[in-house]
Tab-separated table of C-alpha atoms in Angstrom:
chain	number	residue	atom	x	y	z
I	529	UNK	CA	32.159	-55.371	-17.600
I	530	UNK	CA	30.859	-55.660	-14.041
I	531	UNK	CA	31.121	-52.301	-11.743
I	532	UNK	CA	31.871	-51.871	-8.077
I	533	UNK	CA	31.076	-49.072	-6.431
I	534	UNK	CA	33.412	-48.004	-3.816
I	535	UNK	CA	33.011	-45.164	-1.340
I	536	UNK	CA	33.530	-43.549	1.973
I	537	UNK	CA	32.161	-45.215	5.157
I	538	UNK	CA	30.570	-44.463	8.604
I	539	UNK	CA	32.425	-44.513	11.557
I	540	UNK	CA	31.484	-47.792	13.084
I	541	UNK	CA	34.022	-48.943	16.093
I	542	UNK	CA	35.287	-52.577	15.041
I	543	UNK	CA	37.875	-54.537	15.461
I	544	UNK	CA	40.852	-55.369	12.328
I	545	UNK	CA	39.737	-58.007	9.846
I	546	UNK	CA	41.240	-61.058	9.126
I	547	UNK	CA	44.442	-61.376	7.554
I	548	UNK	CA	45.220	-62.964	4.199
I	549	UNK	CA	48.061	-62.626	1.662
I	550	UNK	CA	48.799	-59.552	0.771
I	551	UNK	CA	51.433	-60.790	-1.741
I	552	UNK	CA	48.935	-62.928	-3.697
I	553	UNK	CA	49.548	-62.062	-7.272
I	554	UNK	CA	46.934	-59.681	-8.776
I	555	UNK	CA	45.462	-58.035	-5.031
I	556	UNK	CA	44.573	-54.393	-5.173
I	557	UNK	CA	43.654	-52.559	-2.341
I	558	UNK	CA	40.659	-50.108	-3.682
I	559	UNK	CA	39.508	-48.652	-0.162
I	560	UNK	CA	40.347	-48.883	3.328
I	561	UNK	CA	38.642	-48.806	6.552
I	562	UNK	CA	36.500	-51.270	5.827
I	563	UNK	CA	38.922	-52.952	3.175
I	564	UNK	CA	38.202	-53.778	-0.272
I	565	UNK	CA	40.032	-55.548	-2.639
I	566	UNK	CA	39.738	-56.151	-6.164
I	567	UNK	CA	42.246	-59.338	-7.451
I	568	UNK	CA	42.982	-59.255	-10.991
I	569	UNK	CA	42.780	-62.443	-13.057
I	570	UNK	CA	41.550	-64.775	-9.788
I	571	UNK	CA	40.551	-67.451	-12.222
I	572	UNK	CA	41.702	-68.398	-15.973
I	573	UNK	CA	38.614	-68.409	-18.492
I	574	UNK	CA	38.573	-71.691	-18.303
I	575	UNK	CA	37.727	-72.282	-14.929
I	576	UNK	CA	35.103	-69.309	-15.115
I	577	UNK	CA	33.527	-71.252	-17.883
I	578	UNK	CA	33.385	-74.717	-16.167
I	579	UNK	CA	31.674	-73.039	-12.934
I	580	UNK	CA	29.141	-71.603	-15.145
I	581	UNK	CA	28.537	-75.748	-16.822
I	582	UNK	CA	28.206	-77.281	-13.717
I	583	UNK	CA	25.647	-75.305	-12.579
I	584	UNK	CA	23.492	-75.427	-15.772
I	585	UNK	CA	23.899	-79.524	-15.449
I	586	UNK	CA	23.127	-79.375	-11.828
I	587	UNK	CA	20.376	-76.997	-11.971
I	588	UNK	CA	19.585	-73.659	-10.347
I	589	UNK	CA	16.858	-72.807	-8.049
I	590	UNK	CA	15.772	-69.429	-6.757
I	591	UNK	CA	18.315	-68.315	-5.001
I	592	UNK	CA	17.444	-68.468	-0.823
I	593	UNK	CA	17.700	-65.346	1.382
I	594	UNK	CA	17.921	-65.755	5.670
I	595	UNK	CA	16.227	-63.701	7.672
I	596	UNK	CA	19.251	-63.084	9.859
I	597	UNK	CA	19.086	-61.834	13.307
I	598	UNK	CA	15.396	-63.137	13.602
I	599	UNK	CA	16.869	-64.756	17.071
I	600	UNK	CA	17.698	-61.367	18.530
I	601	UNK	CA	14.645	-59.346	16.837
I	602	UNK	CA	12.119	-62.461	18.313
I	603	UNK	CA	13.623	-62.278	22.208
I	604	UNK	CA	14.265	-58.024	21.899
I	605	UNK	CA	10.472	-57.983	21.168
I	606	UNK	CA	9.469	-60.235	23.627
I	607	UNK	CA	11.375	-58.459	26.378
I	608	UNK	CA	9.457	-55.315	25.486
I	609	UNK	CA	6.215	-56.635	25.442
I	610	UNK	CA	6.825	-57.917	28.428
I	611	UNK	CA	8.164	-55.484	30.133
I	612	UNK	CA	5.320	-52.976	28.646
I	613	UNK	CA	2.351	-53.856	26.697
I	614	UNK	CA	1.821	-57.241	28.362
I	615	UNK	CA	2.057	-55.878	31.906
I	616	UNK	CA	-0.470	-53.066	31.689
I	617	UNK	CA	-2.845	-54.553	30.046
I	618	UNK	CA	-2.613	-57.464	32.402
I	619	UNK	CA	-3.198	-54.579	35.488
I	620	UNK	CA	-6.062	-53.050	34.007
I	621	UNK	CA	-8.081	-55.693	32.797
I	622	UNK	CA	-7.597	-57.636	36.333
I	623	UNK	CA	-8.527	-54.230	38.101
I	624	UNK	CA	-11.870	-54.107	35.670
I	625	UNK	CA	-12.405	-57.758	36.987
I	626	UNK	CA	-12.090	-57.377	40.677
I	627	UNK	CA	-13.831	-53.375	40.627
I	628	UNK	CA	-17.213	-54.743	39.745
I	629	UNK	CA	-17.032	-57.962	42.579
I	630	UNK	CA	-15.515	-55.946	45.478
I	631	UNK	CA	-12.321	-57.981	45.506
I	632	UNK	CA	-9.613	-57.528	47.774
I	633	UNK	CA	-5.740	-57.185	46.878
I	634	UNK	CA	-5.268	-60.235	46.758
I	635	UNK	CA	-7.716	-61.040	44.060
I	636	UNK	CA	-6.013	-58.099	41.916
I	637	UNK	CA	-2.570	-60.040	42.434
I	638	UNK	CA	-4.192	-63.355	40.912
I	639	UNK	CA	-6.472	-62.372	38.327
I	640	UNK	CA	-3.166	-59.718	36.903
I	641	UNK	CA	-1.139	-63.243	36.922
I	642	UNK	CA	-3.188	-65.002	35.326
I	643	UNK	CA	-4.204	-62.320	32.756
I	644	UNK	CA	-0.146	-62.074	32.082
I	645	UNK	CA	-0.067	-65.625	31.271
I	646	UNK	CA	-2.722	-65.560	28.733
I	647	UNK	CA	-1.915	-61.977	27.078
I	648	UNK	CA	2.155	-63.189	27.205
I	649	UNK	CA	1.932	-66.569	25.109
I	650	UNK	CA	-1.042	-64.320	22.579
I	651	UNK	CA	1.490	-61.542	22.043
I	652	UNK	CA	4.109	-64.105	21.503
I	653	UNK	CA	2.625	-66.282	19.329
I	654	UNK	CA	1.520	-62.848	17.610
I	655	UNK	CA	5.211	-62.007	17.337
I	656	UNK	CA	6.064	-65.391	16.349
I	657	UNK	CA	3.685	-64.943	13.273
I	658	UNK	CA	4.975	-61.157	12.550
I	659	UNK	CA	8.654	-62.538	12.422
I	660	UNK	CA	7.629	-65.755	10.129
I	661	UNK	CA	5.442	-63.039	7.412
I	662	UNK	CA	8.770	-60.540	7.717
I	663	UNK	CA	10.802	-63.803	6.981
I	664	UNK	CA	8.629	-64.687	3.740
I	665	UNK	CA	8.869	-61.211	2.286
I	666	UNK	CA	12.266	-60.901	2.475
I	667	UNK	CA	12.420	-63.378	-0.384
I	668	UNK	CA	11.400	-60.641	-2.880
I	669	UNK	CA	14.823	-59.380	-2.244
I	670	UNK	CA	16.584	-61.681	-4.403
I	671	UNK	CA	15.501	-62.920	-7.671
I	672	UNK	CA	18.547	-64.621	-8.881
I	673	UNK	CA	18.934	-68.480	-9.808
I	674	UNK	CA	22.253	-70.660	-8.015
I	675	UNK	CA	23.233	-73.630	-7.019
I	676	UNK	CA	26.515	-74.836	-4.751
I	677	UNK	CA	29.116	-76.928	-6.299
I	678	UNK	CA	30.464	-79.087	-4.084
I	679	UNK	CA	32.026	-82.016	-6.376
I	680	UNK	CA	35.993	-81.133	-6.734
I	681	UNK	CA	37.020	-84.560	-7.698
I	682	UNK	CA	38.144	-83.743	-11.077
I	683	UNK	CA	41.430	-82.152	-11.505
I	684	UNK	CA	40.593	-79.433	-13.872
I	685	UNK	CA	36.885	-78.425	-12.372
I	686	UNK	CA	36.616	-74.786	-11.763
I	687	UNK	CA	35.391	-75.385	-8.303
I	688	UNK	CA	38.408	-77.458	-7.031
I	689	UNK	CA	40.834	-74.070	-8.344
I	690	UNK	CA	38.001	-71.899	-7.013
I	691	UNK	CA	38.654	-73.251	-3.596
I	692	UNK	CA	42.810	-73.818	-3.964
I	693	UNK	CA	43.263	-70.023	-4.836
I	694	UNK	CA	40.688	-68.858	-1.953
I	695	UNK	CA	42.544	-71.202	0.243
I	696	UNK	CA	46.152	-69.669	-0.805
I	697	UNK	CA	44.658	-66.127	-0.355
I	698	UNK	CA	43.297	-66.598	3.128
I	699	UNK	CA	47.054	-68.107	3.771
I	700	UNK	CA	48.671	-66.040	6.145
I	701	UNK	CA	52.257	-67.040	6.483
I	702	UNK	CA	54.068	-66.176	9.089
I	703	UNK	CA	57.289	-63.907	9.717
I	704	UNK	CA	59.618	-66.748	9.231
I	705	UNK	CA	57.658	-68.706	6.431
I	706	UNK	CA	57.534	-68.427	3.140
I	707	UNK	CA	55.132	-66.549	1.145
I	708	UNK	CA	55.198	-69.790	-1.517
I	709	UNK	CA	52.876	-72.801	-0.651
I	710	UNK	CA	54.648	-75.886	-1.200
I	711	UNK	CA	53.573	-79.639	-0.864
I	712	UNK	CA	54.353	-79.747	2.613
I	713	UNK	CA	51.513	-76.988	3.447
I	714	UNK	CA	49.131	-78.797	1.752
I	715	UNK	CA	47.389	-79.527	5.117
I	716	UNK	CA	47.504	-75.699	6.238
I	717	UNK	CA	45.406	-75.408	2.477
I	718	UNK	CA	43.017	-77.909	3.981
I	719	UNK	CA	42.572	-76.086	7.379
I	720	UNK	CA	41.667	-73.270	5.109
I	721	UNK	CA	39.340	-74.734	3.224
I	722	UNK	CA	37.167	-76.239	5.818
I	723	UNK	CA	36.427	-72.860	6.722
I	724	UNK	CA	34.672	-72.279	3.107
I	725	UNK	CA	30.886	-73.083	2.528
I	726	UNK	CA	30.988	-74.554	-0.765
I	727	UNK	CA	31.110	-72.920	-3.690
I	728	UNK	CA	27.451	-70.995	-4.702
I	729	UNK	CA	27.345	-69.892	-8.280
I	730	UNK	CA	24.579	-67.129	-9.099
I	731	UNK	CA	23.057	-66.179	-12.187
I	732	UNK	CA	21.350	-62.764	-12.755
I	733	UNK	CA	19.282	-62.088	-15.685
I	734	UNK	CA	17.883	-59.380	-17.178
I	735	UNK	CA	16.148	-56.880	-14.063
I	736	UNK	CA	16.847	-59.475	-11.299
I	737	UNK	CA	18.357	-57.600	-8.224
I	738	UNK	CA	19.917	-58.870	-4.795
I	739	UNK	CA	18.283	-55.916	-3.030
I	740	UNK	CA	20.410	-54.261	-0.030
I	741	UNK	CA	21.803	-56.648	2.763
I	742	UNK	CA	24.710	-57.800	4.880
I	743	UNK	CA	26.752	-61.299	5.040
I	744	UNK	CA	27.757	-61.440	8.243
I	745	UNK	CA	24.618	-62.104	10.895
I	746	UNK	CA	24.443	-60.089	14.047
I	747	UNK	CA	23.146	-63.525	15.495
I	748	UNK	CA	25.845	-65.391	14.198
I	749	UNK	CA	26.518	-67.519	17.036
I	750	UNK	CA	23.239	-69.057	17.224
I	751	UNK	CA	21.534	-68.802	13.690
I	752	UNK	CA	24.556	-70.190	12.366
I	753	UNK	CA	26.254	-72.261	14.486
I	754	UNK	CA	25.588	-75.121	12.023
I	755	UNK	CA	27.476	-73.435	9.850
I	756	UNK	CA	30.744	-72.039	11.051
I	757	UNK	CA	29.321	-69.326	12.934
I	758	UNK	CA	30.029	-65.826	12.093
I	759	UNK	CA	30.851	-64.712	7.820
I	760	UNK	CA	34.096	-62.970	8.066
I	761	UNK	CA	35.084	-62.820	4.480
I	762	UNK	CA	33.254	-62.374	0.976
I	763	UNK	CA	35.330	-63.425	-1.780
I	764	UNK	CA	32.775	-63.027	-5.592
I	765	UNK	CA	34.420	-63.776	-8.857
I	766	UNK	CA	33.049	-62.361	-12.189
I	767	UNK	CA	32.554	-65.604	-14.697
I	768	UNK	CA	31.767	-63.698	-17.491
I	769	UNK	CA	32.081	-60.198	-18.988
I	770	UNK	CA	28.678	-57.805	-18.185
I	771	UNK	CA	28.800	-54.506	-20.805
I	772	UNK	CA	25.899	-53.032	-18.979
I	773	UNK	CA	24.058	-53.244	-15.287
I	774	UNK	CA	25.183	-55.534	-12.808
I	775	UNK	CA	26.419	-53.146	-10.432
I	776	UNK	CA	27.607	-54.339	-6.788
I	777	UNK	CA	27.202	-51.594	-4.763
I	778	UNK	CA	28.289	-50.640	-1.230
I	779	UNK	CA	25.183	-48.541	-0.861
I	780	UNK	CA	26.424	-46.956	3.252
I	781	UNK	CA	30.103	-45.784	1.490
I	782	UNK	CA	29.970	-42.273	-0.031
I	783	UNK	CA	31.253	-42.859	-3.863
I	784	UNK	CA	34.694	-42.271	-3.949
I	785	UNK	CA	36.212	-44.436	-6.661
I	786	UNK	CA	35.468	-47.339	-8.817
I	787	UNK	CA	36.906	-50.649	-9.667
I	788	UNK	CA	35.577	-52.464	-12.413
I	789	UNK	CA	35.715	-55.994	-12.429
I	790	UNK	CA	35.655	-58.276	-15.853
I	791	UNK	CA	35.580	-62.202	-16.379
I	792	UNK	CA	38.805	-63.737	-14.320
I	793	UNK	CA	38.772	-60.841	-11.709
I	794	UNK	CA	37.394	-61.209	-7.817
I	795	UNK	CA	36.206	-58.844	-5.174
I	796	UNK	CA	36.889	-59.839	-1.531
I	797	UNK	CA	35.604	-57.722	1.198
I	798	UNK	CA	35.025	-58.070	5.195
I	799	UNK	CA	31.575	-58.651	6.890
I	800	UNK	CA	32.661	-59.290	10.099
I	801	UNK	CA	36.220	-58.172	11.873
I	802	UNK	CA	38.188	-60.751	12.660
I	803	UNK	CA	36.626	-61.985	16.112
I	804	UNK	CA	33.274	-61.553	14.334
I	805	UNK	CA	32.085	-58.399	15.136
I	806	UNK	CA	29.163	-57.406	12.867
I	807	UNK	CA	30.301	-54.660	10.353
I	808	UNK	CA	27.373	-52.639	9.306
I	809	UNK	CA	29.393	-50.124	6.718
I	810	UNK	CA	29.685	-53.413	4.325
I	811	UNK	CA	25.905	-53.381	3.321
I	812	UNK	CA	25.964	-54.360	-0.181
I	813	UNK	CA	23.891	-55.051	-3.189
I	814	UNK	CA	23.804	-56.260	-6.576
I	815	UNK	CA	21.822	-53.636	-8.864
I	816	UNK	CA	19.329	-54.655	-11.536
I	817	UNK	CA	21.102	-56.780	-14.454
I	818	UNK	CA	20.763	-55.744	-18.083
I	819	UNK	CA	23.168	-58.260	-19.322
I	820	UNK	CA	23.580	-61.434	-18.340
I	821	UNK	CA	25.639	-62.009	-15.254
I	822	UNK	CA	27.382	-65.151	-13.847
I	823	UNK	CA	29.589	-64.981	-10.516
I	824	UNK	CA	30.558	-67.347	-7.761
I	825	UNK	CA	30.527	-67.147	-4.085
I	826	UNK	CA	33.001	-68.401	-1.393
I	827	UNK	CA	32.033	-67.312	2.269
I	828	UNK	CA	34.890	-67.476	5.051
I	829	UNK	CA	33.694	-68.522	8.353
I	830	UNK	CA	35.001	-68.244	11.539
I	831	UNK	CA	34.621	-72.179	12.352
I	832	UNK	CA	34.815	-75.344	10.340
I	833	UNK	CA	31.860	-75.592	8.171
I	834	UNK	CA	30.554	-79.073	7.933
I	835	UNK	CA	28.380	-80.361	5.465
I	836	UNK	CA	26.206	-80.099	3.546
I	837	UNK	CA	26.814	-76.324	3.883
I	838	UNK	CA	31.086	-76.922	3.682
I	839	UNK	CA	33.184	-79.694	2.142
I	840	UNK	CA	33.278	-82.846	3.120
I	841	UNK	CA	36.506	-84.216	4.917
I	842	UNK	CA	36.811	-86.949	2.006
I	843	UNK	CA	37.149	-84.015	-0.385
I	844	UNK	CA	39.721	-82.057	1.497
I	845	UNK	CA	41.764	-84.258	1.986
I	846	UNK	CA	41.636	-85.419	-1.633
I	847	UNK	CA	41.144	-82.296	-3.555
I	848	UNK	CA	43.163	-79.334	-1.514
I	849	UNK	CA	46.756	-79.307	-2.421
C-alpha cells in the first residue's frame, strides 16, 4: 500500500478551489482548508494495469522537472541589481575616472551612463547564467521514469477511462441538473477534458524520490500560457499496490491523519484556488520508493490545453462520452 500523509496547514489567505462532484461515488474528504480527497476504487484493475502496458511499449524517459517561476525570480533580480549593485558601482567607478582627469559634472554624468550600460547587460547575463545552472540542478529532484499517454482510441484503454472519470469528477452540475451524466452531456465531458494535459504515468523504483515541490507555478500566466495557464487541480491514481515506501507527503501540513491509498484508489488535491492563486500549503513530495511504484497523473488547468501537452480536438470529440 501507498501512504499519504495528511496534516495541518499554514494560514495562507486564498481564495475557494474549484468545484467538482462531491457525489462522485467513492470521494472522501481527508482534510480541509486546503482540501484533500482520497476516492476509493477511481479505476478497476484493469485499467490500472493497461496504463502501466502502454507506458512500458511506449517507453519512459527521465521524468522532466520546470524550473517554475524562473520569469519572476530573472526580472525580481534584475530590478535589484539595478536598482542597487549596478548603480553604485556605476557612480564610483565613473567618479575614479573623472578624479584623476579633473573632469567636470558633466563628465561624471556620462562616464556613470555609460559604466551602467556595460555593468547592467554583465550582471544580467551573469543572472541569466545563475538562473540556467539553478534550472539544471533542479533535475536531481526527480529520478523517476514516465511517459504521457495520449492515444484513447481504443474503447477499453485505461487512459480513455482515466480521462472519462476525471472528466465526470471535475463535473459540477448545477442546482437544477442532475448529478447523472447522460449522452446529452457528453459535450460538457469534452469541455472538461480539454482542460486535462494528457495523461503522465510515473514509475518509481527502488530509492528514486520526487523531492519537495509545488504544481501550480507562481508564474503561471506566462511560463505556461502554452499550456492552459495556471494547475488548479492534482488528481494521482495508485496502479499498483506498494507494501513499503512510496510515501506522498504534504511536507508544510502538521501530521494529523493518514489515508492510505492501494491499487484502484486516487488522491486529488488543489494547487491553485480557483482563479489561480498560488497555494503554497500544498507543497508535496513523493518519499524514497522501496517497492515498486506505478501511478498516473492528470493536471487540471485553468484554460484549454492544446497539444502536444492536452488532447487533441480529434480525440475529444471521439473518445469523451
Amino acid at each position: 500500500m501507498t501512504t499519504t500523509t495528511i496534516a495541518a496547514p499554514e494560514t495562507v489567505a486564498v481564495g475557494p478551489r474549484i468545484p467538482i462532484n462531491e457525489n462522485f461515488p467513492g470521494l472522501k474528504k481527508v482534510y480541509s482548508n486546503p482540501d484533500i480527497f482520497v476516492i476509493n476504487n477511481f479505476l478497476d484493475d484493469p485499467y490500472c494495469n493497461d496504463l502501466i502496458d502502454r507506458a512500458l511499449e511506449k517507453k519512459l524517459e527521465r521524468s522532466p522537472v520546470a524550473y517554475a517561476g524562473w520569469t519572476d525570480d530573472f526580472k525580481d533580480l534584475v530590478e535589484i541589481s539595478s536598482k542597487g549593485p549596478v548603480a553604485w558601482i556605476s557612480l564610483v567607478s565613473a567618479w575614479f575616472q573623472v578624479k584623476d582627469n579633473g573632469g567636470s559634472q558633466l563628465d561624471l554624468v556620462v562616464h556613470s551612463l555609460q559604466n551602467y550600460a556595460i555593468v547592467f547587460v554583465l550582471v544580467t547575463a551573469l543572472i541569466g547564467l545563475f538562473t540556467y545552472s539553478r534550472a539544471e540542478g533542479l533535475k536531481s529532484l526527480r529520478t523517476s521514469t514516465s511517459t504521457t499517454i495520449d492515444d484513447l482510441s481504443n474503447p477499453s484503454s485505461g487512459a480513455r477511462e482515466f480521462v472519462r472519470q476525471s472528466a465526470k469528477l471535475f463535473y459540477y452540475p448545477g442546482d437544477d441538473d442532475d448529478d447523472d451524466i447522460t449522452s446529452s452531456q457528453s459535450s460538457i465531458l469534452q469541455q472538461e477534458a480539454a482542460l486535462f494535459e494528457a495523461p503522465t504515468v510515473i514509475k518509481y523504483e527502488k530509492d528514486q524520490i520526487l523531492a519537495p515541490h509545488y504544481d501550480a507555478n507562481r508564474s503561471a500566466e506566462i511560463e505556461d500560457a502554452n499550456r492552459g495557464g495556471q494547475t488548479l487541480a492534482t488528481l494521482l491514481v495508485y496502479l499498483n499496490d506498494v507494501e513499503k515506501g512510496g510515501l506522498t507527503r504534504f511536507g508544510k501540513l502538521l501530521s494529523s491523519s493518514a489515508a492510505t491509498n492501494t491499487i484502484n484508489n486516487a488522491l486529488l488535491f488543489f494547487p491553485a484556488d480557483r482563479n489561480g492563486q498560488f497555494d503554497a500549503r500544498t507543497e508535496h513530495e513523493g518519499m524514497a520508493a522501496i517497492d515498486e511504484k506505478w501511478i498516473a497523473r492528470i493536471w487540471k488547468h485553468k484554460r484549454r490545453v492544446p497539444s502536444p501537452f492536452g488532447l487533441s480536438e480529434s480525440t475529444l470529440s471521439n473518445s469523451i462520452d
